[in-house]
mmCIF file of C-alpha atoms in Angstrom:
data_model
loop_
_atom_site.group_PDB
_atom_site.id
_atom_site.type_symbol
_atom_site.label_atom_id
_atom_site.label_comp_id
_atom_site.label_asym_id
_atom_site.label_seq_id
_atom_site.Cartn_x
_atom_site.Cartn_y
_atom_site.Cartn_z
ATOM 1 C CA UNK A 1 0.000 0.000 0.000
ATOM 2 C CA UNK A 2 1.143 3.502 -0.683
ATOM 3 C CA UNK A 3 1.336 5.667 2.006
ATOM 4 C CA UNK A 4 1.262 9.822 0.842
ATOM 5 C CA UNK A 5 4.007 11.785 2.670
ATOM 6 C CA UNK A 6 3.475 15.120 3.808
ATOM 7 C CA UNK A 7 5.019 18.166 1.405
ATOM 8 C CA UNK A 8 5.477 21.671 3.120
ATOM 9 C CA UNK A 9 4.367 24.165 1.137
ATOM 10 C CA UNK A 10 7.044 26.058 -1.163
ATOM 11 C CA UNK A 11 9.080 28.350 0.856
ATOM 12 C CA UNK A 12 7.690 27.019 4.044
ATOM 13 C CA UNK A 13 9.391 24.991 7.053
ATOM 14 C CA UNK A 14 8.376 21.124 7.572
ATOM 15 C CA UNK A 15 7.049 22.692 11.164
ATOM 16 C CA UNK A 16 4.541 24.382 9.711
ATOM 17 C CA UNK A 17 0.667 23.128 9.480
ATOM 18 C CA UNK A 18 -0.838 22.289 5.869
ATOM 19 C CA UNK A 19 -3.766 22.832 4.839
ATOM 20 C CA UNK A 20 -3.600 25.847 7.293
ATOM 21 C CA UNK A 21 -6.824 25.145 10.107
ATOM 22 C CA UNK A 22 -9.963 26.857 9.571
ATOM 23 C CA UNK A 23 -10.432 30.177 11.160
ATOM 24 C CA UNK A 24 -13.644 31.105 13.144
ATOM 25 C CA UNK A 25 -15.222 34.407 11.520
ATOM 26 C CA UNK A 26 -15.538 36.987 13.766
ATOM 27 C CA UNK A 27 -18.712 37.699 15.025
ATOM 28 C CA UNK A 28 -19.792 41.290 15.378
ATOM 29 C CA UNK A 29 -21.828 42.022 18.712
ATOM 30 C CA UNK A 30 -25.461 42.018 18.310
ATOM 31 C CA UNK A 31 -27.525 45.081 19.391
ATOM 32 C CA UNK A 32 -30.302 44.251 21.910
ATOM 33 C CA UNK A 33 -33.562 44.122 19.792
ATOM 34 C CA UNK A 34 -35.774 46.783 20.428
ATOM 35 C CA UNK A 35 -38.802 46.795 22.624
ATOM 36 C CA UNK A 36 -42.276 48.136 21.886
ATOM 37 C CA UNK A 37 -43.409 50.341 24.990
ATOM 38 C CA UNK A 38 -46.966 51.265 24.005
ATOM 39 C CA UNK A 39 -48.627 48.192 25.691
ATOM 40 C CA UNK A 40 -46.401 49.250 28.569
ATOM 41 C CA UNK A 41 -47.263 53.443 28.202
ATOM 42 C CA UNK A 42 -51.152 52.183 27.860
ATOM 43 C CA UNK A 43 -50.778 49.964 31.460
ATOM 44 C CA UNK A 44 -48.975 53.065 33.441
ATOM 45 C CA UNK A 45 -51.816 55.541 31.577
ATOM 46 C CA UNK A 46 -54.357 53.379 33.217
ATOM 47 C CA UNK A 47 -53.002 52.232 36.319
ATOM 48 C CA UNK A 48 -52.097 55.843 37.011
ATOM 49 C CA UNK A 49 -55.944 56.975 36.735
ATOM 50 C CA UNK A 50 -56.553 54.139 39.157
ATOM 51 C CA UNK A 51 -53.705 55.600 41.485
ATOM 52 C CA UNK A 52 -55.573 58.741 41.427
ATOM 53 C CA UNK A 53 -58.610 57.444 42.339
ATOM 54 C CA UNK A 54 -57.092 55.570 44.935
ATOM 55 C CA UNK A 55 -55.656 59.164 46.429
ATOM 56 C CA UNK A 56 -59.256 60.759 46.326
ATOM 57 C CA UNK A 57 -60.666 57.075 48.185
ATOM 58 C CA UNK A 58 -58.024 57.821 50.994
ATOM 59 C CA UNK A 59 -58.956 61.525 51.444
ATOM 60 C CA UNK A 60 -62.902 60.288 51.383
ATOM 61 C CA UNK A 61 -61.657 57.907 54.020
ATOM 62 C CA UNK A 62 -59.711 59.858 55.894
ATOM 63 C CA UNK A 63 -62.287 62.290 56.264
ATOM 64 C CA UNK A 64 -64.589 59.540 57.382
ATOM 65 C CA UNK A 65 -66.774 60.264 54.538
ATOM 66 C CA UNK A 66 -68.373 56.440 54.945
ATOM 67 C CA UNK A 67 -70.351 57.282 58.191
ATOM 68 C CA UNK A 68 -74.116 56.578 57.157
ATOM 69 C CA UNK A 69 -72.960 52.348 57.173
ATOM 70 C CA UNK A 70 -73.013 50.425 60.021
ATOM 71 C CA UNK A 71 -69.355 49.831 61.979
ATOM 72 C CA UNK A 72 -69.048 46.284 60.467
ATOM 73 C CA UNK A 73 -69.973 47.472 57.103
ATOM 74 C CA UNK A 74 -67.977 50.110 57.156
ATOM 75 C CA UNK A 75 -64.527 48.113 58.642
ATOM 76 C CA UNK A 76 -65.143 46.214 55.656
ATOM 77 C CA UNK A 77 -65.590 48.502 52.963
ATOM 78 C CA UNK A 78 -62.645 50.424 54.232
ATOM 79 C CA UNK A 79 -60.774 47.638 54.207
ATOM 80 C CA UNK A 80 -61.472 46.564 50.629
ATOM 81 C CA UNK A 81 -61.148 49.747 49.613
ATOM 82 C CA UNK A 82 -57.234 50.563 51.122
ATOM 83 C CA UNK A 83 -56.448 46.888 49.568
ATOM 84 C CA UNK A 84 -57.699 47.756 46.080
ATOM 85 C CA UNK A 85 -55.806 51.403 46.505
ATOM 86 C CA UNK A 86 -52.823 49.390 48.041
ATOM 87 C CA UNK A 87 -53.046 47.895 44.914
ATOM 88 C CA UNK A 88 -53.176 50.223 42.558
ATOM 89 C CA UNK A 89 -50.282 52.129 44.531
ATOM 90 C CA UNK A 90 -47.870 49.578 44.117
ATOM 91 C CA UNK A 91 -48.597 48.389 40.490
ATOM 92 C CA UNK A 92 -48.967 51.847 39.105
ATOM 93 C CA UNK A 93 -45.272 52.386 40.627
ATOM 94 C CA UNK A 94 -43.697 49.033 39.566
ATOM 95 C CA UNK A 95 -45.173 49.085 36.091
ATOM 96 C CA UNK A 96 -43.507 52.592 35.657
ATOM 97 C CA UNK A 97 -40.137 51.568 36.926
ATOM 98 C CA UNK A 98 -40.359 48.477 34.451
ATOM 99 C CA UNK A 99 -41.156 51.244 31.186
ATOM 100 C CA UNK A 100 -38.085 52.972 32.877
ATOM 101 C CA UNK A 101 -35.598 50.420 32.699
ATOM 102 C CA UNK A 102 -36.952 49.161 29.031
ATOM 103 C CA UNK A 103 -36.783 52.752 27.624
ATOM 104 C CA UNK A 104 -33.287 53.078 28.825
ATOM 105 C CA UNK A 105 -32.336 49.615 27.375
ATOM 106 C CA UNK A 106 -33.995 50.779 24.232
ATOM 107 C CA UNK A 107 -31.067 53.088 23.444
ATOM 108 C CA UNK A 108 -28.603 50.628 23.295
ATOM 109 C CA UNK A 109 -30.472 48.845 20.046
ATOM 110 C CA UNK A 110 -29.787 52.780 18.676
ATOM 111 C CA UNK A 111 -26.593 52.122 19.671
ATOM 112 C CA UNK A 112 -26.518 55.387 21.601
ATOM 113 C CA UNK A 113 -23.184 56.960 22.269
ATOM 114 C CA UNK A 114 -22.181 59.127 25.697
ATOM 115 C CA UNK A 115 -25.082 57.428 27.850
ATOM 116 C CA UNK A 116 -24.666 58.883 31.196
ATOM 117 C CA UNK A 117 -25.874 55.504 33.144
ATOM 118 C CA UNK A 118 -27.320 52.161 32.683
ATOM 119 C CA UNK A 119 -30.637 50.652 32.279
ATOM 120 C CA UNK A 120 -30.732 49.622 35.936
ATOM 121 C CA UNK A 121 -29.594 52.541 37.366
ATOM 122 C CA UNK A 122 -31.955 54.634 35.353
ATOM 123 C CA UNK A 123 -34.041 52.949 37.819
ATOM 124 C CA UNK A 124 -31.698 52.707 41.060
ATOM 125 C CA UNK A 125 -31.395 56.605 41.013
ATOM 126 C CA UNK A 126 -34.531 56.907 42.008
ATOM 127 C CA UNK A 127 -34.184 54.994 45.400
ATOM 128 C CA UNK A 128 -31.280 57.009 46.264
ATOM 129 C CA UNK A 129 -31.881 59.447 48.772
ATOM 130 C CA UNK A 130 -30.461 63.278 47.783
ATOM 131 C CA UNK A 131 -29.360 61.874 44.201
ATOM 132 C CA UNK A 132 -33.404 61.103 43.762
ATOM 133 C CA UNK A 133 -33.989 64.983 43.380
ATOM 134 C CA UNK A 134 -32.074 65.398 39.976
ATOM 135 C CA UNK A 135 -30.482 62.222 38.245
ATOM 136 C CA UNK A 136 -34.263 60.257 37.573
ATOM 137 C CA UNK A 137 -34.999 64.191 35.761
ATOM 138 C CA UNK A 138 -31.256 63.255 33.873
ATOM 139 C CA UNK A 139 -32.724 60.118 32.736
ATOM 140 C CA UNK A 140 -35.319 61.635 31.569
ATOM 141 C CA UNK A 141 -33.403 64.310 29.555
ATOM 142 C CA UNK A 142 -31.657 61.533 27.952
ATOM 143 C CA UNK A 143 -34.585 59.022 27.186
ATOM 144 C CA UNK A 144 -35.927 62.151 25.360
ATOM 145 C CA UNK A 145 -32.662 63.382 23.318
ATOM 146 C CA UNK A 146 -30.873 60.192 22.534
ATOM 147 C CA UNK A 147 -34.012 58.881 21.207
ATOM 148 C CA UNK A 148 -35.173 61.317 18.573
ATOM 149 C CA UNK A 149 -36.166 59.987 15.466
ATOM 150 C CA UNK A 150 -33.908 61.370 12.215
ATOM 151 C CA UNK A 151 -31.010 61.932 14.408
ATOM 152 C CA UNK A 152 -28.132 59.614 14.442
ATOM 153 C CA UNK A 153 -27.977 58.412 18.562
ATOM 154 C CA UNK A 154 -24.456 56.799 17.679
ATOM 155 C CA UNK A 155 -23.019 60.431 17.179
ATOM 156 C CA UNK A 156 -23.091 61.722 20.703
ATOM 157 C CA UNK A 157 -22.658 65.411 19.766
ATOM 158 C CA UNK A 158 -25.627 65.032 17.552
ATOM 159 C CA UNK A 159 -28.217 63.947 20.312
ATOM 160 C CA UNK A 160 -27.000 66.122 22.881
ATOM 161 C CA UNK A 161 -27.592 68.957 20.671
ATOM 162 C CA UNK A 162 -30.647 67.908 20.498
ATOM 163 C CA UNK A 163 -33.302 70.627 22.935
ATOM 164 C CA UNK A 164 -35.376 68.996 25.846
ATOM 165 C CA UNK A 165 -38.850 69.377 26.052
ATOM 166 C CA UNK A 166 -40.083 71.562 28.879
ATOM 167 C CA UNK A 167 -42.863 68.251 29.271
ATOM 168 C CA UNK A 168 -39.794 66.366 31.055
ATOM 169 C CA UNK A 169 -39.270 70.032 33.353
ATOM 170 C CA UNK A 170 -43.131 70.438 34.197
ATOM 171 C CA UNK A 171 -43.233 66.672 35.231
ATOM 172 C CA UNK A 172 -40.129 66.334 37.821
ATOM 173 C CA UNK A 173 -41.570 69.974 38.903
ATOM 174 C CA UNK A 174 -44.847 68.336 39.470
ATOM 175 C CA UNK A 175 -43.518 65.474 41.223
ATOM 176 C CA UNK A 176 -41.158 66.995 43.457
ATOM 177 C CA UNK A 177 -44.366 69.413 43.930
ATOM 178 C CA UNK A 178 -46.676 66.432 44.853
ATOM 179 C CA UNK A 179 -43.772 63.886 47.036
ATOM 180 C CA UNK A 180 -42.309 66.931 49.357
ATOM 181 C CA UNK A 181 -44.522 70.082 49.266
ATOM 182 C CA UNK A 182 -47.702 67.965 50.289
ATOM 183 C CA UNK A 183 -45.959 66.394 53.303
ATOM 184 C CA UNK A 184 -44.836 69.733 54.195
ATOM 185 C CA UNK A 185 -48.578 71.275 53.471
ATOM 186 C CA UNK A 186 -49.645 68.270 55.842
ATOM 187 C CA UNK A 187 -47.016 69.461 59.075
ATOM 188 C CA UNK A 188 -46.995 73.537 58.394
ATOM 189 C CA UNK A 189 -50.124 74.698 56.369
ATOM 190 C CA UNK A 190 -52.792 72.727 57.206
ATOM 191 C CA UNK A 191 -53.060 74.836 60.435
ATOM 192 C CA UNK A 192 -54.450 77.573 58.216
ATOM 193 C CA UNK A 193 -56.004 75.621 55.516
ATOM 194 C CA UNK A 194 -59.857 73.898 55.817
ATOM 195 C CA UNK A 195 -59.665 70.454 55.321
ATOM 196 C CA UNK A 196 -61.619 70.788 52.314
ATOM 197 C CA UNK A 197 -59.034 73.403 51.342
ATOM 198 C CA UNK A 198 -56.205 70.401 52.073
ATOM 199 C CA UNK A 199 -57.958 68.227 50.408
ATOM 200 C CA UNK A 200 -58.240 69.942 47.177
ATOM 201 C CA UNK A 201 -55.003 71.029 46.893
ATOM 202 C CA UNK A 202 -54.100 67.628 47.403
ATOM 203 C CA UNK A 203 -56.259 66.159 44.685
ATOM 204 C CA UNK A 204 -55.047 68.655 42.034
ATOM 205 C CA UNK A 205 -51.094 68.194 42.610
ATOM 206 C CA UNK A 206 -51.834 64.539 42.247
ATOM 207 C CA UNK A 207 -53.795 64.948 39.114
ATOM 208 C CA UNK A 208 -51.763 67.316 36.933
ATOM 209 C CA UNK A 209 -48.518 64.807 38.695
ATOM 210 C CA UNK A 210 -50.199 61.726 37.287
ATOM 211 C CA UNK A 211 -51.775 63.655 33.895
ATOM 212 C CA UNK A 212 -47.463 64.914 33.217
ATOM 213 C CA UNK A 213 -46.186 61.034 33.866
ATOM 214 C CA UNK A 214 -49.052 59.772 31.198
ATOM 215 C CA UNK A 215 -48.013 62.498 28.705
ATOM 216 C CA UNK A 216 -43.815 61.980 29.175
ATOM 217 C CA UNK A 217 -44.502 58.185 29.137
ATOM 218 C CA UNK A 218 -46.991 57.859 25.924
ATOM 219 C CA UNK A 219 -44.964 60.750 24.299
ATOM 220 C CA UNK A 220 -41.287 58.946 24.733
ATOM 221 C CA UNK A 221 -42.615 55.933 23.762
ATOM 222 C CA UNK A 222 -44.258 57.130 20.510
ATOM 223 C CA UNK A 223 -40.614 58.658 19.878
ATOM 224 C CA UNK A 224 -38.946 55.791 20.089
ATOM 225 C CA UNK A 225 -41.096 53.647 17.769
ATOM 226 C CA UNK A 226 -40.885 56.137 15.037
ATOM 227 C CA UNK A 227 -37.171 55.818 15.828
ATOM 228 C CA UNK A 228 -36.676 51.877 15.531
ATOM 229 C CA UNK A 229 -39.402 52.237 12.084
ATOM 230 C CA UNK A 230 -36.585 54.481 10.909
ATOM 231 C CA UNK A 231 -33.787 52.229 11.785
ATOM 232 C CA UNK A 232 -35.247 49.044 10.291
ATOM 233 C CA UNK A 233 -36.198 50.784 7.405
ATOM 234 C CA UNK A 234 -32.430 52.257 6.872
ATOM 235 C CA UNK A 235 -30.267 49.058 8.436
ATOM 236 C CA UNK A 236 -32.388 45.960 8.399
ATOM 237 C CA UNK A 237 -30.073 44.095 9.926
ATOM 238 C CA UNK A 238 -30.208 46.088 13.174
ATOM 239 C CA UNK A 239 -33.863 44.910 14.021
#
């Protein structure tokens, strides 16, 4: 039997290999796909009406506006009725933490440049006492800018250059309006207010605070679909 000897390659040293061994392509990083936030901006619209209404059932509550029922009845029915706002309270806040952190992701499938923080720390900021009065209102500044549709988010100068919208300013103003001022109205003005006077007050910071979130939420996440329709449209293979 004839055996086949092995023949470098001209000009080459017996040591070498030959056929050389395959080579493994390299792979370029894939973006994180993008992530529709409508059905997410349609669950914080409605959950924060319910929140709302759950504000005005503890006022009623509070100002024992259930009196006509009997004292069982009414233990009950007050009962149900903090559960339900309990509820609310806490799903209204965790669904909007949850859009947070998916709108911040979102900018890394536009491959956004000069991101001041991450995904989870768009959400972390705001359980950081001090740092919980400006860097969520950052966030928000950034969600807005690096996410505008016909401007390139991988050139950093671009979106920066790119102006705010006051929304994002009357929002944080009505939240920081609605958090602090109201437990300050509770300790120092109340002295000099009616309750009904309280009360109202109340009820309208927490409306125009929960009206803003709707409109920054629904409006950010309209932006950024008409972003990733332009993107697919101009590189395919991003999407």
């Amino acid at each position: 039997m004839k055996t086949m000897q092995y023949s470098p390659p001209p000009g080459g040293s017996g040591d070498s290999v030959w056929p050389p061994p395959p080579t493994t392509p390299d792979i370029a990083p894939t973006l994180r796909p993008f992530v529709s936030l409508l059905p997410l901006a349609r669950a914080v619209a409605a959950l924060g009406v319910f929140d709302f209404i759950g504000a005005l059932g503890i006022k009623l509550l509070h100002g024992h506006a259930i009196q006509s029922i009997s004292a069982i009845s009414s233990t009950l029915v007050a009962g149900l009725v903090l559960g339900l706002i309990c509820v609310s309270y806490l799903a209204y806040r965790i669904i909007f933490l949850r859009w947070t952190f998916l709108a911040y992701r979102n900018l890394d499938s536009f491959e956004a440049a000069g991101l001041e923080t991450t995904a989870a720390w768009a959400v972390g900021w705001f359980f950081v006492p001090v740092v919980n009065l400006y860097r969520p209102f950052m966030v928000f500044h950034e969600l807005w800018k690096a996410g505008t549709p016909g401007v390139d988010s991988r050139d950093e100068v671009a979106w920066q250059r790119v102006p705010s919208s006051p929304l994002i300013g009357w929002w944080w103003s009505s939240v920081i309006l609605h958090v602090f001022f109201l437990r300050m109205l509770d300790k120092v003005l109340t002295n000099g207010l009616t309750t009904v006077a309280s009360t109202v007050l109340f009820l309208i910071l927490a409306a125009v605070s929960v009206a803003l979130s709707i409109a920054v939420v629904t409006t950010i996440s309209r932006r950024q679909e008409a972003k990733a329709r332009e993107q697919a449209q101009s590189f395919p293979t991003y999407l």
